[in-house]
């Protein structure tokens, strides 16, 4: 016989409360409303003055019709199946640049084989190549030991959140609106969201005075602000954050970091 629910070791109610909070966070009122409207359109096409809902919350440009960059796909295909590099027809299918790049990448990978386990920071040869590229581009030294290669942006965001957040008294300054990756990571780690609001009338610009206001407000409530999220270009707003790319205004970022580190 089945044990009563109260005696079960694992139930929805006994799950990690941070995971449950994340589930509530990810549902989202706007996305939920869009899904309901889509079902309504399927059963009653004339219900709304439009016949299609385009989901822009998944950060998937290909879903909206943007074609993938051919060079990257070609290099990945050649690296995943190196046998193609020895086929006579490859030069007629793939660009010469992609073939050259694939050979260079495979030479940096032990065994010239993709898909296996590597160093926890990423393959050493690739990190060395990236460090050289960054140093050449920025005219500033770059150490390969400071580089972590990850499968997308979510992994390093979660990693940094786990490093920074100790309990709910730790907070992160995060732009509003922003991608749910950052706020969901905060929810999973139990961090307190300290929002700073982008100025829509000013092209979704960052207001330094609002940053300072939100920081002071959080501290007055006993929150230790441990980090600042800067999304550049903005997602979903698309603005370019001048406090990062404009070297003439780099002192603004320095001021923000000083505020975060002052006691």
Short mmCIF file of C-alpha atoms in Angstrom, two decimals:
data_model
loop_
_atom_site.label_atom_id
_atom_site.label_comp_id
_atom_site.label_asym_id
_atom_site.label_seq_id
_atom_site.Cartn_x
_atom_site.Cartn_y
_atom_site.Cartn_z
CA UNK A 1 0.00 0.00 0.00
CA UNK A 2 1.06 3.56 -0.64
CA UNK A 3 2.23 5.59 2.33
CA UNK A 4 0.17 8.64 3.20
CA UNK A 5 1.41 11.81 1.52
CA UNK A 6 2.49 13.27 4.85
CA UNK A 7 4.89 10.35 5.37
CA UNK A 8 6.50 10.44 1.94
CA UNK A 9 10.12 11.46 1.83
CA UNK A 10 9.71 13.43 -1.38
CA UNK A 11 6.78 15.63 -2.26
CA UNK A 12 6.41 18.92 -4.07
CA UNK A 13 6.07 20.69 -0.74
CA UNK A 14 9.30 19.12 0.55
CA UNK A 15 11.40 20.28 -2.39
CA UNK A 16 14.03 22.98 -2.00
CA UNK A 17 12.01 26.17 -1.42
CA UNK A 18 14.42 28.09 -3.63
CA UNK A 19 13.59 25.76 -6.52
CA UNK A 20 9.89 26.26 -5.88
CA UNK A 21 10.41 30.02 -5.85
CA UNK A 22 12.25 29.71 -9.15
CA UNK A 23 9.36 27.76 -10.67
CA UNK A 24 6.97 30.56 -9.72
CA UNK A 25 9.41 33.08 -11.12
CA UNK A 26 9.77 31.32 -14.48
CA UNK A 27 6.05 30.95 -15.09
CA UNK A 28 5.75 34.67 -15.76
CA UNK A 29 2.44 36.47 -16.09
CA UNK A 30 3.17 37.82 -19.58
CA UNK A 31 4.33 34.50 -21.04
CA UNK A 32 1.40 32.70 -19.43
CA UNK A 33 -1.05 35.20 -20.87
CA UNK A 34 0.53 34.81 -24.33
CA UNK A 35 0.14 31.02 -24.18
CA UNK A 36 -3.52 31.33 -23.22
CA UNK A 37 -4.12 33.79 -26.05
CA UNK A 38 -2.46 31.41 -28.51
CA UNK A 39 -4.81 28.60 -27.49
CA UNK A 40 -7.75 30.98 -27.83
CA UNK A 41 -6.61 31.91 -31.35
CA UNK A 42 -6.44 28.24 -32.29
CA UNK A 43 -10.07 27.67 -31.30
CA UNK A 44 -11.38 31.11 -32.26
CA UNK A 45 -9.16 32.71 -34.97
CA UNK A 46 -11.11 35.96 -35.12
CA UNK A 47 -11.01 36.67 -31.40
CA UNK A 48 -8.13 39.18 -31.59
CA UNK A 49 -7.03 41.70 -34.27
CA UNK A 50 -4.01 39.47 -35.04
CA UNK A 51 -3.60 35.81 -35.96
CA UNK A 52 -0.14 35.05 -34.59
CA UNK A 53 1.82 35.52 -31.36
CA UNK A 54 5.57 35.95 -31.68
CA UNK A 55 7.49 34.95 -28.56
CA UNK A 56 10.41 37.30 -27.94
CA UNK A 57 11.24 36.08 -24.43
CA UNK A 58 13.41 33.11 -25.39
CA UNK A 59 16.40 35.02 -26.85
CA UNK A 60 16.17 32.93 -30.00
CA UNK A 61 16.81 35.14 -33.06
CA UNK A 62 16.48 32.16 -35.41
CA UNK A 63 12.87 31.75 -34.27
CA UNK A 64 12.28 35.28 -35.55
CA UNK A 65 13.82 34.53 -38.93
CA UNK A 66 17.46 35.54 -38.45
CA UNK A 67 19.71 33.12 -40.28
CA UNK A 68 22.65 31.57 -38.39
CA UNK A 69 26.15 32.75 -39.28
CA UNK A 70 27.39 30.22 -41.80
CA UNK A 71 31.08 30.33 -40.82
CA UNK A 72 30.46 29.17 -37.25
CA UNK A 73 28.23 26.30 -38.35
CA UNK A 74 30.79 25.15 -40.91
CA UNK A 75 33.66 25.17 -38.40
CA UNK A 76 31.60 23.26 -35.85
CA UNK A 77 30.58 20.67 -38.41
CA UNK A 78 34.18 20.09 -39.49
CA UNK A 79 35.44 19.89 -35.90
CA UNK A 80 32.68 17.49 -34.87
CA UNK A 81 33.37 15.22 -37.85
CA UNK A 82 37.07 15.68 -38.74
CA UNK A 83 36.83 12.96 -41.40
CA UNK A 84 35.30 15.63 -43.65
CA UNK A 85 38.66 17.40 -43.76
CA UNK A 86 40.09 14.45 -45.70
CA UNK A 87 37.28 14.26 -48.24
CA UNK A 88 37.83 15.66 -51.72
CA UNK A 89 34.36 17.20 -51.90
CA UNK A 90 34.78 19.22 -48.70
CA UNK A 91 36.42 22.18 -50.45
CA UNK A 92 33.37 22.50 -52.69
CA UNK A 93 30.94 22.48 -49.76
CA UNK A 94 32.79 24.41 -47.05
CA UNK A 95 34.61 27.72 -47.30
CA UNK A 96 38.41 27.68 -47.25
CA UNK A 97 38.41 29.94 -44.17
CA UNK A 98 36.24 27.46 -42.25
CA UNK A 99 38.47 24.55 -43.26
CA UNK A 100 41.60 26.40 -42.13
CA UNK A 101 40.03 27.41 -38.82
CA UNK A 102 38.78 23.90 -38.12
CA UNK A 103 42.27 22.48 -38.66
CA UNK A 104 43.74 25.11 -36.31
CA UNK A 105 41.20 24.33 -33.59
CA UNK A 106 41.64 20.56 -33.86
CA UNK A 107 45.41 20.99 -33.55
CA UNK A 108 44.81 22.58 -30.13
CA UNK A 109 42.65 19.73 -28.83
CA UNK A 110 44.29 16.59 -27.39
CA UNK A 111 43.66 13.67 -29.77
CA UNK A 112 42.10 16.12 -32.26
CA UNK A 113 38.72 14.91 -31.00
CA UNK A 114 35.75 17.02 -29.96
CA UNK A 115 33.18 15.90 -27.42
CA UNK A 116 35.45 14.44 -24.75
CA UNK A 117 36.12 15.69 -21.25
CA UNK A 118 38.65 18.48 -20.88
CA UNK A 119 40.12 20.73 -18.21
CA UNK A 120 37.42 22.21 -15.98
CA UNK A 121 38.23 25.69 -17.33
CA UNK A 122 38.22 24.49 -20.92
CA UNK A 123 40.86 23.04 -23.22
CA UNK A 124 44.21 24.67 -22.44
CA UNK A 125 45.20 25.23 -26.05
CA UNK A 126 41.95 27.02 -26.81
CA UNK A 127 42.28 29.21 -23.73
CA UNK A 128 45.81 30.14 -24.75
CA UNK A 129 44.60 31.11 -28.23
CA UNK A 130 41.77 33.17 -26.78
CA UNK A 131 44.14 34.94 -24.39
CA UNK A 132 46.40 35.90 -27.29
CA UNK A 133 43.40 37.15 -29.23
CA UNK A 134 42.15 39.30 -26.34
CA UNK A 135 45.59 40.75 -25.70
CA UNK A 136 45.98 41.59 -29.40
CA UNK A 137 42.56 43.16 -29.64
CA UNK A 138 42.66 45.17 -26.41
CA UNK A 139 46.41 45.88 -26.16
CA UNK A 140 46.22 44.64 -22.58
CA UNK A 141 47.76 41.49 -21.07
CA UNK A 142 45.45 38.48 -20.77
CA UNK A 143 46.24 35.32 -18.79
CA UNK A 144 44.79 32.04 -20.04
CA UNK A 145 44.49 30.87 -16.43
CA UNK A 146 41.87 33.60 -15.89
CA UNK A 147 39.68 32.33 -18.74
CA UNK A 148 36.78 29.90 -18.27
CA UNK A 149 35.13 28.39 -21.34
CA UNK A 150 31.47 27.50 -20.84
CA UNK A 151 28.53 26.29 -22.91
CA UNK A 152 26.69 29.59 -23.12
CA UNK A 153 26.06 32.46 -20.74
CA UNK A 154 23.87 30.68 -18.19
CA UNK A 155 26.65 28.51 -16.72
CA UNK A 156 29.00 31.37 -15.76
CA UNK A 157 26.11 33.48 -14.44
CA UNK A 158 25.06 30.63 -12.13
CA UNK A 159 28.70 30.09 -11.17
CA UNK A 160 29.22 33.72 -10.18
CA UNK A 161 25.95 33.82 -8.26
CA UNK A 162 26.99 30.75 -6.25
CA UNK A 163 30.32 32.40 -5.50
CA UNK A 164 28.82 35.70 -4.37
CA UNK A 165 25.61 34.82 -2.55
CA UNK A 166 25.78 33.59 1.04
CA UNK A 167 22.18 34.14 2.19
CA UNK A 168 19.11 36.29 1.58
CA UNK A 169 20.88 39.30 3.08
CA UNK A 170 23.14 39.42 0.02
CA UNK A 171 21.80 41.35 -2.95
CA UNK A 172 22.61 41.94 -6.60
CA UNK A 173 21.95 45.17 -8.51
CA UNK A 174 20.13 44.13 -11.69
CA UNK A 175 18.63 46.24 -14.49
CA UNK A 176 14.88 46.28 -15.01
CA UNK A 177 13.81 45.21 -17.57
CA UNK A 178 16.37 42.46 -18.11
CA UNK A 179 16.62 38.84 -19.21
CA UNK A 180 15.14 36.35 -16.73
CA UNK A 181 18.49 34.51 -16.55
CA UNK A 182 19.80 36.94 -13.97
CA UNK A 183 16.75 37.21 -11.76
CA UNK A 184 16.14 33.45 -11.92
CA UNK A 185 19.74 32.80 -10.86
CA UNK A 186 19.18 35.12 -7.91
CA UNK A 187 16.01 33.28 -6.94
CA UNK A 188 17.78 29.91 -7.10
CA UNK A 189 20.64 31.16 -4.93
CA UNK A 190 18.34 32.93 -2.50
CA UNK A 191 19.70 36.40 -3.27
CA UNK A 192 17.77 39.62 -2.85
CA UNK A 193 17.06 41.46 -6.09
CA UNK A 194 18.11 45.11 -5.91
CA UNK A 195 16.58 46.59 -9.06
CA UNK A 196 17.79 49.63 -10.92
CA UNK A 197 15.41 50.92 -13.54
CA UNK A 198 16.44 51.77 -17.09
CA UNK A 199 15.13 55.08 -18.45
CA UNK A 200 12.79 54.27 -21.35
CA UNK A 201 12.40 57.94 -22.31
CA UNK A 202 16.19 58.17 -22.61
CA UNK A 203 16.63 55.13 -24.84
CA UNK A 204 16.74 52.73 -21.88
CA UNK A 205 19.82 54.46 -20.52
CA UNK A 206 21.39 53.65 -17.16
CA UNK A 207 20.86 56.35 -14.55
CA UNK A 208 23.80 56.65 -12.20
CA UNK A 209 21.67 58.58 -9.72
CA UNK A 210 19.13 55.72 -9.68
CA UNK A 211 21.94 53.20 -9.18
CA UNK A 212 23.11 55.15 -6.15
CA UNK A 213 19.55 55.48 -4.85
CA UNK A 214 18.86 51.75 -5.10
CA UNK A 215 22.21 50.90 -3.53
CA UNK A 216 21.64 53.22 -0.59
CA UNK A 217 18.09 51.94 -0.17
CA UNK A 218 19.22 48.31 -0.07
CA UNK A 219 21.92 49.06 2.47
CA UNK A 220 19.45 50.89 4.68
CA UNK A 221 17.44 47.65 4.81
CA UNK A 222 20.45 45.59 5.85
CA UNK A 223 21.20 44.17 2.39
CA UNK A 224 24.84 43.68 1.42
CA UNK A 225 25.06 44.42 -2.29
CA UNK A 226 27.60 41.97 -3.67
CA UNK A 227 27.47 42.59 -7.40
CA UNK A 228 26.21 44.67 -10.28
CA UNK A 229 24.67 43.16 -13.44
CA UNK A 230 25.42 45.19 -16.58
CA UNK A 231 23.88 43.77 -19.77
CA UNK A 232 25.47 45.27 -22.87
CA UNK A 233 23.84 45.49 -25.33
CA UNK A 234 20.67 45.43 -23.29
CA UNK A 235 18.38 42.42 -23.31
CA UNK A 236 15.52 42.88 -24.11
CA UNK A 237 15.92 46.65 -24.51
CA UNK A 238 18.80 46.64 -27.02
CA UNK A 239 20.50 49.78 -25.70
CA UNK A 240 24.29 50.17 -25.75
CA UNK A 241 25.63 50.96 -22.30
CA UNK A 242 28.07 53.82 -22.73
CA UNK A 243 29.49 53.47 -19.24
CA UNK A 244 31.15 50.29 -20.47
CA UNK A 245 32.19 51.01 -24.06
CA UNK A 246 33.01 54.72 -23.84
CA UNK A 247 36.49 54.99 -22.36
CA UNK A 248 35.97 58.69 -21.81
CA UNK A 249 33.20 57.85 -19.33
CA UNK A 250 34.89 54.84 -17.74
CA UNK A 251 35.07 56.75 -14.45
CA UNK A 252 31.33 56.14 -14.09
CA UNK A 253 31.86 52.40 -13.78
CA UNK A 254 34.73 53.02 -11.37
CA UNK A 255 32.40 55.14 -9.24
CA UNK A 256 29.79 52.38 -9.18
CA UNK A 257 32.38 49.77 -8.15
CA UNK A 258 33.67 52.10 -5.44
CA UNK A 259 30.14 52.46 -4.08
CA UNK A 260 29.80 48.67 -3.95
CA UNK A 261 33.09 48.25 -2.09
CA UNK A 262 32.93 51.14 0.33
CA UNK A 263 31.95 50.31 3.91
#
